Amino acid sequence: MQFYAFLEAQGYADAAHDLAHIHRVVKIAKQLGAEENAVLDVVVPAACLHDCVSLPKNHPDRHLASTLAADKAIEFLTSMDYPSKYYEEIHHAIRAHSFSANVTPKSIEAKVVQDADRLDALGAIGIARCLQVSGALNRALYSLDDPFCGTREPDDEHYSIDHFYNKLFRIAQSLNTPSAQLEGIRREKRMRAFLDHLALEI
């Protein structure tokens, strides 16, 4: 598929935002799009290209990444003669998918793409991706004094597990569509079960 060949040529910011991540987000977006009656001609290319510009989590311009990705996506779609009537909605969906961009999704298509990307941060795959990124940034797994943020504020600049409390456990309640909300609850339960097992082991 042309989309994936294009993405391979762009490279990735980290192992958690690789081609496998794109495949999962596209799969989830197709499922949510069908359930929510979204226009898949917008959803699929937006999901495919949402990370075509991806900056590391600690990059100072991280908040601009989704806008840069949206611009680059439209350039690519133009080069392959994708129908231009979808460009505005695709651009918006890509800009709105990111946490750091703080852009509110206005269309059902943008909501679906945002939900699909956020769901990939939850569940078993969410645990794995969190640890991938934290390892690359040389963060400790947990605080020896208070591993699960019982009496302190989460500090995910230094501890991987703190990212669960600082961000990941807020995702399910932030999801836009009913279909995604149900899946988000299921995935969050798996993550909390992981922490329960981790607590027993440490």
Short mmCIF file of C-alpha atoms in Angstrom, two decimals:
data_model
loop_
_atom_site.label_atom_id
_atom_site.label_comp_id
_atom_site.label_asym_id
_atom_site.label_seq_id
_atom_site.Cartn_x
_atom_site.Cartn_y
_atom_site.Cartn_z
CA MET A 1 0.00 0.00 0.00
CA GLN A 2 1.34 3.45 -0.92
CA PHE A 3 0.60 4.86 2.53
CA TYR A 4 2.85 2.38 4.30
CA ALA A 5 5.72 2.74 1.83
CA PHE A 6 5.56 6.50 2.38
CA LEU A 7 5.61 6.06 6.15
CA GLU A 8 8.58 3.71 6.07
CA ALA A 9 10.53 6.40 4.24
CA GLN A 10 9.76 8.99 6.94
CA GLY A 11 11.29 7.06 9.84
CA TYR A 12 9.98 6.93 13.42
CA ALA A 13 10.53 9.00 16.55
CA ASP A 14 10.67 5.89 18.75
CA ALA A 15 9.84 2.19 18.79
CA ALA A 16 6.36 2.84 20.18
CA HIS A 17 5.41 4.89 17.09
CA ASP A 18 6.52 2.45 14.43
CA LEU A 19 4.65 0.87 11.52
CA ALA A 20 3.06 -1.71 13.84
CA HIS A 21 1.48 1.17 15.78
CA ILE A 22 0.08 2.57 12.52
CA HIS A 23 -1.39 -0.81 11.55
CA ARG A 24 -3.11 -1.13 14.94
CA VAL A 25 -4.51 2.41 14.83
CA VAL A 26 -5.85 1.88 11.30
CA LYS A 27 -7.48 -1.39 12.38
CA ILE A 28 -9.15 0.23 15.40
CA ALA A 29 -10.16 3.29 13.36
CA LYS A 30 -11.86 1.13 10.74
CA GLN A 31 -13.79 -0.72 13.44
CA LEU A 32 -14.84 2.45 15.25
CA GLY A 33 -15.60 4.22 11.97
CA ALA A 34 -17.96 1.46 10.90
CA GLU A 35 -19.69 1.44 14.30
CA GLU A 36 -20.02 5.23 14.40
CA ASN A 37 -21.01 5.68 10.71
CA ALA A 38 -17.97 7.81 9.96
CA VAL A 39 -16.67 8.49 6.44
CA LEU A 40 -13.92 5.92 6.00
CA ASP A 41 -12.44 7.86 3.07
CA VAL A 42 -11.44 10.41 5.72
CA VAL A 43 -10.80 8.06 8.64
CA VAL A 44 -8.47 5.58 6.93
CA PRO A 45 -5.94 8.00 5.36
CA ALA A 46 -5.98 10.15 8.51
CA ALA A 47 -5.28 7.10 10.67
CA CYS A 48 -2.58 5.89 8.28
CA LEU A 49 -0.80 9.23 8.16
CA HIS A 50 -1.41 10.61 11.66
CA ASP A 51 2.22 10.07 12.68
CA CYS A 52 3.96 10.77 9.35
CA VAL A 53 5.80 13.46 11.31
CA SER A 54 6.56 12.10 14.77
CA LEU A 55 8.81 13.86 17.27
CA PRO A 56 10.23 12.29 20.44
CA LYS A 57 8.20 12.72 23.64
CA ASN A 58 10.84 15.04 25.09
CA HIS A 59 11.25 17.20 21.95
CA PRO A 60 10.55 20.94 22.55
CA ASP A 61 8.34 21.11 19.42
CA ARG A 62 6.33 18.00 20.29
CA HIS A 63 3.11 20.07 20.42
CA LEU A 64 3.59 20.98 16.72
CA ALA A 65 4.04 17.41 15.47
CA SER A 66 0.42 16.73 14.56
CA THR A 67 0.12 19.97 12.56
CA LEU A 68 3.35 19.17 10.72
CA ALA A 69 2.03 15.65 10.09
CA ALA A 70 -1.28 17.01 8.77
CA ASP A 71 0.54 19.32 6.35
CA LYS A 72 2.84 16.55 5.13
CA ALA A 73 -0.10 14.14 4.77
CA ILE A 74 -1.95 16.53 2.48
CA GLU A 75 1.18 17.00 0.38
CA PHE A 76 1.45 13.24 0.01
CA LEU A 77 -2.27 12.76 -0.76
CA THR A 78 -2.04 15.50 -3.39
CA SER A 79 0.89 13.73 -5.02
CA MET A 80 -1.15 10.54 -5.35
CA ASP A 81 -4.29 12.36 -6.58
CA TYR A 82 -6.41 11.40 -3.58
CA PRO A 83 -9.82 13.15 -3.85
CA SER A 84 -9.32 16.73 -2.69
CA LYS A 85 -12.83 17.00 -1.22
CA TYR A 86 -11.53 15.03 1.78
CA TYR A 87 -8.39 17.10 2.44
CA GLU A 88 -9.81 19.55 4.97
CA GLU A 89 -11.37 16.82 7.12
CA ILE A 90 -8.26 14.62 6.92
CA HIS A 91 -6.05 17.56 7.92
CA HIS A 92 -8.27 18.34 10.90
CA ALA A 93 -8.43 14.69 12.01
CA ILE A 94 -4.65 14.42 12.01
CA ARG A 95 -4.14 17.72 13.85
CA ALA A 96 -6.73 16.77 16.48
CA HIS A 97 -5.42 13.28 17.26
CA SER A 98 -2.58 14.48 19.49
CA PHE A 99 -2.72 15.11 23.24
CA SER A 100 -0.01 17.75 23.11
CA ALA A 101 -1.61 19.73 20.26
CA ASN A 102 -4.73 20.35 22.38
CA VAL A 103 -7.03 20.59 19.32
CA THR A 104 -10.67 19.62 19.92
CA PRO A 105 -11.98 17.14 17.30
CA LYS A 106 -15.01 18.67 15.57
CA SER A 107 -16.11 15.85 13.27
CA ILE A 108 -17.02 12.24 13.95
CA GLU A 109 -14.09 11.26 11.73
CA ALA A 110 -11.63 13.26 13.84
CA LYS A 111 -13.13 11.79 17.00
CA VAL A 112 -12.70 8.27 15.63
CA VAL A 113 -9.05 8.84 14.68
CA GLN A 114 -8.27 10.42 18.05
CA ASP A 115 -10.00 7.55 19.86
CA ALA A 116 -8.17 4.92 17.82
CA ASP A 117 -4.79 6.46 18.58
CA ARG A 118 -5.58 6.80 22.29
CA LEU A 119 -6.86 3.24 22.59
CA ASP A 120 -3.46 2.05 21.39
CA ALA A 121 -2.01 3.62 24.55
CA LEU A 122 -4.17 1.36 26.73
CA GLY A 123 -4.33 -2.34 27.54
CA ALA A 124 -1.50 -4.82 27.09
CA ILE A 125 -0.09 -2.93 24.13
CA GLY A 126 -0.29 0.32 26.10
CA ILE A 127 1.82 -1.18 28.88
CA ALA A 128 4.41 -2.39 26.36
CA ARG A 129 4.56 0.96 24.55
CA CYS A 130 4.88 2.93 27.78
CA LEU A 131 7.84 0.82 28.84
CA GLN A 132 9.41 1.09 25.37
CA VAL A 133 9.35 4.89 25.45
CA SER A 134 10.41 5.12 29.10
CA GLY A 135 13.33 2.77 28.49
CA ALA A 136 14.50 4.83 25.54
CA LEU A 137 14.39 7.93 27.76
CA ASN A 138 16.30 6.11 30.52
CA ARG A 139 13.54 6.46 33.10
CA ALA A 140 13.45 4.16 36.14
CA LEU A 141 10.59 1.66 36.25
CA TYR A 142 9.20 2.92 39.56
CA SER A 143 10.02 4.94 42.67
CA LEU A 144 11.53 2.83 45.43
CA ASP A 145 9.91 5.00 48.09
CA ASP A 146 6.37 5.04 46.67
CA PRO A 147 6.03 2.87 43.53
CA PHE A 148 2.32 3.55 42.91
CA CYS A 149 2.01 7.24 43.78
CA GLY A 150 0.19 6.61 47.04
CA THR A 151 1.41 9.75 48.80
CA ARG A 152 3.13 11.79 46.09
CA GLU A 153 2.35 13.44 42.76
CA PRO A 154 3.15 11.30 39.69
CA ASP A 155 6.51 12.14 38.14
CA ASP A 156 6.66 10.49 34.72
CA GLU A 157 9.79 12.43 33.81
CA HIS A 158 11.64 10.02 36.11
CA TYR A 159 9.45 6.92 36.59
CA SER A 160 7.70 4.77 33.97
CA ILE A 161 4.85 3.56 36.21
CA ASP A 162 4.01 7.16 37.11
CA HIS A 163 2.91 7.68 33.50
CA PHE A 164 -0.05 5.39 34.19
CA TYR A 165 -1.28 7.79 36.86
CA ASN A 166 -0.25 11.01 35.14
CA LYS A 167 -1.80 10.26 31.76
CA LEU A 168 -2.84 6.73 30.82
CA PHE A 169 -5.56 6.30 33.45
CA ARG A 170 -7.18 9.51 32.19
CA ILE A 171 -7.59 8.28 28.63
CA ALA A 172 -10.72 6.11 28.96
CA GLN A 173 -12.78 9.02 30.30
CA SER A 174 -11.49 11.31 27.54
CA LEU A 175 -12.63 9.10 24.64
CA ASN A 176 -15.25 10.59 22.34
CA THR A 177 -17.31 7.74 20.91
CA PRO A 178 -19.43 5.17 22.79
CA SER A 179 -17.66 2.28 21.05
CA ALA A 180 -14.24 3.56 22.11
CA GLN A 181 -15.39 4.29 25.66
CA LEU A 182 -16.42 0.67 26.19
CA GLU A 183 -13.12 -0.64 24.83
CA GLY A 184 -11.19 1.93 26.87
CA ILE A 185 -12.74 0.67 30.10
CA ARG A 186 -11.81 -2.92 29.20
CA ARG A 187 -8.23 -1.97 28.41
CA GLU A 188 -7.77 0.14 31.53
CA LYS A 189 -8.87 -2.82 33.68
CA ARG A 190 -6.05 -4.89 32.16
CA MET A 191 -3.55 -2.19 33.05
CA ARG A 192 -4.77 -1.96 36.63
CA ALA A 193 -4.52 -5.75 36.91
CA PHE A 194 -0.90 -5.49 35.72
CA LEU A 195 -0.13 -3.00 38.49
CA ASP A 196 -1.77 -5.31 41.05
CA HIS A 197 0.52 -8.13 39.96
CA LEU A 198 3.54 -5.82 39.92
CA ALA A 199 2.75 -4.73 43.48
CA LEU A 200 2.77 -8.36 44.63
CA GLU A 201 6.12 -8.99 42.97
CA ILE A 202 7.97 -5.94 44.32
#
